[in-house]
Amino acid sequence: MKIYIQGIQELYQRTVDVLLQLFFEDSTNIYEDLHNGQEQGGNTRIRDEDKQENLQGEPDKDIHLYFEFNEAWDKERENLSLEGNVTVKNTNNPRIVKGSYSQDFAFSDVLEEEREKAFQKAYKRVINHTLLQALEEYTGTKQPWGILTGIRPTKLLHQKLFRGTERDQARQELIHDYQIVSEKVQLMQQIIDRQLAVVPDLHHLENEISIYIGIPFCPTKCAYCTFPAYDIKGQQGSVGTFLEGLHLEIQEMGNWLKENNIGITTIYFGGGTPTSIEAEQMDALYEQMYRYFPAMEKVREVTVEAGRPDTITPDKINVLRKHNIDRISINPQSYTQETLDAIGRHHTVKETIEKYELARSMGLSNINMDLIIGLPGEGLAELELSLEKTRELRPESLTVHTLSFKRASTMTKNKEKYKVAGREEVIQMMKMASKWTAAEGYEPYYLYRQKNILGNLENVGYALPGKESIYNIMIMEEKQTILGLGCGASSKFIHPLTGKITRFANPKEPRAYNQSYKHYIEEKRKLLNELYLGVTNK
């Protein structure tokens, strides 16, 4: 379908595109000049075939949006009054839907050099509210997260409460400012309460960091995956050379932390699948960690992703036990074999259960499992089966993901091959998972969202009390620096006073990492110096 849009400047087209995608996943948005009907450039998405069809589209499906804005500037009070109006109609349908929203924006405390940005932010806010109101009425679809498109909703509530806003007022502000439904705001509050019980000093970790270590290898790559994950038997780069670079990163970064009295809160081995490498390689890697990282006895948590059951062996579990690594993640994603085959996970349901029981029998007592709602061919019945199997195994924590069509994944590139549940069924599946976890004693403790997620929903981590992943809380709430080591690892340097975030990523491809890890070590050292020592390195 095509959506013809008038009255939106090029600067704000991306704002409209993002909100339209929540309602119409595969639309082609065509921006027309309000005065002469000509298509505009910029963020418009006009395909070659559209031009060949002379933009005829399908009249019974195509939509027209007409925006109008009225603004008034109070010079004395330095206040902007902004009103937005949008009309939604279909050429062959007499029904017309209108949306309207107005708000006053105070500029008296905004610095002169920041006013243009603040003005644009005001316009985006009015556009979002106006369009959301109209499209919810036009489609009959209520967006549970309102105009909020960010991936960390709980961070907003944390900020309000930390500034001293009363709980009820903070929740009402989220409902009013973002049009989030009260059910989601209640979930956010529940998660924040749990996080502060698990990490009481969450807002006071300026002298500690957490560390993410990326192992980019997997037995095979799953169809939905866009993480750095390369066939360990492939030719992307030597595993041995990669591990040499990673050992050096651990050594150099560990030395810097020791020299500057910076502690470590949590360590997380992700990827890829960190248990894809050999047991002897795992052993040497963990020995390097203990040799160079400061005060390992004070680290609150070390997690190793063992997401692919086909990588778990008794020898590898013995290595984990030897180094006091108790928290691992074994990820079935689904307990329906046809689903696993369809998404490229080359292991069986039986193998998942057997490897879980092996880990249990060998003394691992903090195991996370992941499930994905909305995998191809799955509906309520398949989810019910997965939850029943989870009840039998009873892991300490369970992360319930909603399928996201990530741009670079095999699944997205071949979307026609993968038929997934509709919006309403996906919503019912999420409700089923929420009800099930509550009945089984699991409490939600972290949440994040993604682009192109089914039903515009969320991913939620649940845990039995006392078994929450501290690293997951750290990475979501962005209260301390996350230092990324290894392939595809992204560092987030968070200023201990201002909270400003600087991102810096290692290469995703093993071959590129192998050729340049020394350079990335030096760049991270410069960033750490600037952040914690006030030293600027040119």
CSV table of N, CA and C in Angstrom, one decimal, residues 46-126:
chain,number,residue,atom,x,y,z
A,46,ILE,N,10.4,6.0,-2.5
A,46,ILE,CA,9.6,5.8,-3.7
A,46,ILE,C,10.4,4.8,-4.6
A,47,ARG,N,9.8,3.6,-4.8
A,47,ARG,CA,10.5,2.6,-5.5
A,47,ARG,C,10.4,2.8,-7.0
A,48,ASP,N,11.4,2.2,-7.8
A,48,ASP,CA,11.3,2.3,-9.2
A,48,ASP,C,10.0,1.8,-9.8
A,49,GLU,N,9.5,0.7,-9.2
A,49,GLU,CA,8.2,0.2,-9.8
A,49,GLU,C,7.1,1.2,-9.5
A,50,ASP,N,7.2,2.0,-8.4
A,50,ASP,CA,6.2,3.0,-8.2
A,50,ASP,C,6.1,4.0,-9.3
A,51,LYS,N,7.3,4.4,-9.7
A,51,LYS,CA,7.4,5.5,-10.7
A,51,LYS,C,6.9,4.9,-12.0
A,52,GLN,N,7.2,3.6,-12.3
A,52,GLN,CA,6.7,3.0,-13.5
A,52,GLN,C,5.2,2.9,-13.5
A,53,GLU,N,4.6,2.7,-12.3
A,53,GLU,CA,3.1,2.6,-12.2
A,53,GLU,C,2.5,4.0,-12.2
A,54,ASN,N,3.3,5.1,-12.3
A,54,ASN,CA,2.9,6.5,-12.2
A,54,ASN,C,2.2,6.7,-10.9
A,55,LEU,N,2.7,6.0,-9.9
A,55,LEU,CA,2.2,6.1,-8.5
A,55,LEU,C,0.7,5.9,-8.4
A,56,GLN,N,0.1,5.0,-9.2
A,56,GLN,CA,-1.3,4.7,-9.1
A,56,GLN,C,-1.7,4.0,-7.9
A,57,GLY,N,-0.9,3.0,-7.4
A,57,GLY,CA,-1.2,2.3,-6.1
A,57,GLY,C,-2.4,1.5,-6.2
A,58,GLU,N,-3.0,1.2,-5.1
A,58,GLU,CA,-4.3,0.5,-5.0
A,58,GLU,C,-5.3,1.4,-4.2
A,59,PRO,N,-6.2,2.0,-5.0
A,59,PRO,CA,-7.0,3.1,-4.4
A,59,PRO,C,-7.8,2.6,-3.2
A,60,ASP,N,-8.2,1.3,-3.1
A,60,ASP,CA,-9.0,0.8,-2.0
A,60,ASP,C,-8.1,0.7,-0.7
A,61,LYS,N,-6.8,0.7,-0.9
A,61,LYS,CA,-5.9,0.5,0.3
A,61,LYS,C,-5.1,1.8,0.6
A,62,ASP,N,-4.9,2.6,-0.4
A,62,ASP,CA,-4.0,3.7,-0.2
A,62,ASP,C,-4.6,4.8,0.7
A,63,ILE,N,-3.7,5.4,1.4
A,63,ILE,CA,-4.1,6.4,2.4
A,63,ILE,C,-3.5,7.8,2.1
A,64,HIS,N,-4.2,8.8,2.4
A,64,HIS,CA,-3.8,10.2,2.3
A,64,HIS,C,-3.7,10.9,3.7
A,65,LEU,N,-2.6,11.5,4.0
A,65,LEU,CA,-2.5,12.2,5.3
A,65,LEU,C,-2.2,13.7,4.9
A,66,TYR,N,-3.0,14.6,5.6
A,66,TYR,CA,-2.8,16.0,5.4
A,66,TYR,C,-2.5,16.7,6.7
A,67,PHE,N,-1.3,17.2,6.9
A,67,PHE,CA,-0.9,17.9,8.1
A,67,PHE,C,-1.0,19.4,8.0
A,68,GLU,N,-1.4,20.0,9.1
A,68,GLU,CA,-1.4,21.5,9.3
A,68,GLU,C,-0.9,21.8,10.7
A,69,PHE,N,-0.1,22.9,10.7
A,69,PHE,CA,0.5,23.3,12.0
A,69,PHE,C,0.2,24.8,12.2
A,70,ASN,N,-0.1,25.1,13.5
A,70,ASN,CA,-0.2,26.5,13.9
A,70,ASN,C,0.7,26.8,15.1
A,71,GLU,N,1.5,27.8,15.0
A,71,GLU,CA,2.4,28.1,16.1
A,71,GLU,C,2.3,29.6,16.4
A,72,ALA,N,2.5,29.9,17.7
A,72,ALA,CA,2.5,31.2,18.2
A,72,ALA,C,3.6,31.4,19.2
A,73,TRP,N,4.4,32.4,19.0
A,73,TRP,CA,5.6,32.7,19.9
A,73,TRP,C,5.3,33.9,20.8
A,74,ASP,N,5.4,33.6,22.1
A,74,ASP,CA,5.2,34.7,23.1
A,74,ASP,C,6.6,35.2,23.4
A,75,LYS,N,7.0,36.3,22.9
A,75,LYS,CA,8.4,36.8,23.0
A,75,LYS,C,8.7,37.2,24.5
A,76,GLU,N,7.7,37.7,25.2
A,76,GLU,CA,7.9,38.1,26.6
A,76,GLU,C,8.2,36.9,27.5
A,77,ARG,N,7.4,35.9,27.3
A,77,ARG,CA,7.5,34.7,28.2
A,77,ARG,C,8.4,33.7,27.6
A,78,GLU,N,8.9,33.9,26.3
A,78,GLU,CA,9.7,33.0,25.6
A,78,GLU,C,9.0,31.6,25.6
A,79,ASN,N,7.8,31.6,25.1
A,79,ASN,CA,7.0,30.4,25.1
A,79,ASN,C,6.5,30.1,23.7
A,80,LEU,N,6.5,28.8,23.3
A,80,LEU,CA,6.0,28.4,22.0
A,80,LEU,C,4.7,27.6,22.2
A,81,SER,N,3.7,28.1,21.6
A,81,SER,CA,2.4,27.4,21.5
A,81,SER,C,2.3,26.7,20.2
A,82,LEU,N,2.2,25.4,20.2
A,82,LEU,CA,2.2,24.7,18.9
A,82,LEU,C,1.0,23.7,18.8
A,83,GLU,N,0.3,23.8,17.7
A,83,GLU,CA,-0.8,22.9,17.5
A,83,GLU,C,-0.6,22.2,16.2
A,84,GLY,N,-0.9,20.9,16.2
A,84,GLY,CA,-0.8,20.0,15.0
A,84,GLY,C,-2.2,19.4,14.7
A,85,ASN,N,-2.5,19.3,13.4
A,85,ASN,CA,-3.7,18.7,13.0
A,85,ASN,C,-3.4,17.8,11.8
A,86,VAL,N,-4.0,16.6,11.8
A,86,VAL,CA,-3.8,15.7,10.6
A,86,VAL,C,-5.2,15.1,10.2
A,87,THR,N,-5.4,15.0,8.9
A,87,THR,CA,-6.6,14.4,8.4
A,87,THR,C,-6.2,13.1,7.7
A,88,VAL,N,-6.9,12.0,8.0
A,88,VAL,CA,-6.6,10.7,7.4
A,88,VAL,C,-7.8,10.3,6.5
A,89,LYS,N,-7.6,10.0,5.3
A,89,LYS,CA,-8.7,9.6,4.5
A,89,LYS,C,-8.2,8.6,3.4
A,90,ASN,N,-9.2,7.9,2.9
A,90,ASN,CA,-9.0,7.0,1.7
A,90,ASN,C,-9.8,7.5,0.6
A,91,THR,N,-9.3,7.5,-0.6
A,91,THR,CA,-9.9,8.1,-1.8
A,91,THR,C,-11.3,7.5,-2.0
A,92,ASN,N,-11.4,6.2,-1.9
A,92,ASN,CA,-12.6,5.4,-2.2
A,92,ASN,C,-13.5,5.2,-1.0
A,93,ASN,N,-13.2,5.8,0.1
A,93,ASN,CA,-13.9,5.6,1.4
A,93,ASN,C,-14.3,7.0,1.9
A,94,PRO,N,-15.6,7.2,2.2
A,94,PRO,CA,-16.0,8.5,2.7
A,94,PRO,C,-15.6,8.8,4.1
A,95,ARG,N,-15.1,7.8,4.8
A,95,ARG,CA,-14.7,8.0,6.2
A,95,ARG,C,-13.5,8.9,6.3
A,96,ILE,N,-13.6,9.9,7.2
A,96,ILE,CA,-12.4,10.8,7.4
A,96,ILE,C,-12.2,10.8,8.9
A,97,VAL,N,-10.9,10.6,9.2
A,97,VAL,CA,-10.5,10.7,10.6
A,97,VAL,C,-9.5,11.8,10.9
A,98,LYS,N,-9.7,12.5,12.0
A,98,LYS,CA,-8.8,13.7,12.2
A,98,LYS,C,-8.1,13.5,13.6
A,99,GLY,N,-6.9,14.0,13.7
A,99,GLY,CA,-6.2,14.0,14.9
A,99,GLY,C,-5.7,15.4,15.2
A,100,SER,N,-5.7,15.8,16.5
A,100,SER,CA,-5.2,17.1,16.9
A,100,SER,C,-4.5,17.1,18.2
A,101,TYR,N,-3.5,17.9,18.3
A,101,TYR,CA,-2.7,17.9,19.6
A,101,TYR,C,-2.1,19.3,19.7
A,102,SER,N,-2.1,19.8,20.9
A,102,SER,CA,-1.4,21.1,21.1
A,102,SER,C,-0.7,21.1,22.4
A,103,GLN,N,0.4,21.9,22.5
A,103,GLN,CA,1.2,22.0,23.7
A,103,GLN,C,2.0,23.2,23.7
A,104,ASP,N,2.2,23.8,24.9
A,104,ASP,CA,3.1,24.9,25.1
A,104,ASP,C,4.5,24.4,25.5
A,105,PHE,N,5.5,25.0,24.9
A,105,PHE,CA,6.9,24.7,25.2
A,105,PHE,C,7.6,25.9,25.7
A,106,ALA,N,8.2,25.8,26.9
A,106,ALA,CA,8.9,26.9,27.5
A,106,ALA,C,10.4,26.9,27.0
A,107,PHE,N,10.9,28.1,26.6
A,107,PHE,CA,12.2,28.2,26.1
A,107,PHE,C,13.1,29.1,26.9
A,108,SER,N,12.5,29.6,28.1
A,108,SER,CA,13.3,30.5,28.9
A,108,SER,C,14.6,30.0,29.5
A,109,ASP,N,14.6,28.6,29.7
A,109,ASP,CA,15.8,28.0,30.3
A,109,ASP,C,16.6,27.3,29.2
A,110,VAL,N,16.3,27.5,28.0
A,110,VAL,CA,17.0,26.8,26.9
A,110,VAL,C,18.1,27.8,26.4
A,111,LEU,N,19.4,27.3,26.3
A,111,LEU,CA,20.5,28.1,25.8
A,111,LEU,C,20.2,28.5,24.4
A,112,GLU,N,20.7,29.6,24.0
A,112,GLU,CA,20.5,30.1,22.6
A,112,GLU,C,21.0,29.1,21.6
A,113,GLU,N,22.2,28.5,21.8
A,113,GLU,CA,22.7,27.5,20.8
A,113,GLU,C,22.0,26.2,20.8
A,114,GLU,N,21.1,26.0,21.7
A,114,GLU,CA,20.3,24.7,21.8
A,114,GLU,C,18.9,24.9,21.4
A,115,ARG,N,18.5,26.2,21.0
A,115,ARG,CA,17.1,26.4,20.8
A,115,ARG,C,16.6,25.8,19.5
A,116,GLU,N,17.4,25.7,18.5
A,116,GLU,CA,16.9,25.1,17.2
A,116,GLU,C,16.6,23.7,17.4
A,117,LYS,N,17.5,23.0,18.2
A,117,LYS,CA,17.2,21.6,18.5
A,117,LYS,C,16.0,21.4,19.3
A,118,ALA,N,15.8,22.3,20.3
A,118,ALA,CA,14.6,22.2,21.1
A,118,ALA,C,13.3,22.5,20.3
A,119,PHE,N,13.4,23.4,19.4
A,119,PHE,CA,12.3,23.7,18.5
A,119,PHE,C,11.9,22.5,17.7
A,120,GLN,N,12.9,21.8,17.1
A,120,GLN,CA,12.7,20.6,16.3
A,120,GLN,C,12.1,19.5,17.2
A,121,LYS,N,12.5,19.4,18.4
A,121,LYS,CA,12.0,18.3,19.3
A,121,LYS,C,10.5,18.6,19.6
A,122,ALA,N,10.2,19.9,19.8
A,122,ALA,CA,8.8,20.2,20.0
A,122,ALA,C,7.9,19.8,18.9
A,123,TYR,N,8.4,20.1,17.6
A,123,TYR,CA,7.6,19.7,16.5
A,123,TYR,C,7.4,18.2,16.4
A,124,LYS,N,8.5,17.5,16.6
A,124,LYS,CA,8.4,16.0,16.6
A,124,LYS,C,7.4,15.5,17.6
A,125,ARG,N,7.4,16.1,18.7
A,125,ARG,CA,6.5,15.6,19.8
A,125,ARG,C,5.0,15.8,19.3
A,126,VAL,N,4.7,17.0,18.8
A,126,VAL,CA,3.4,17.3,18.3
A,126,VAL,C,3.0,16.4,17.2
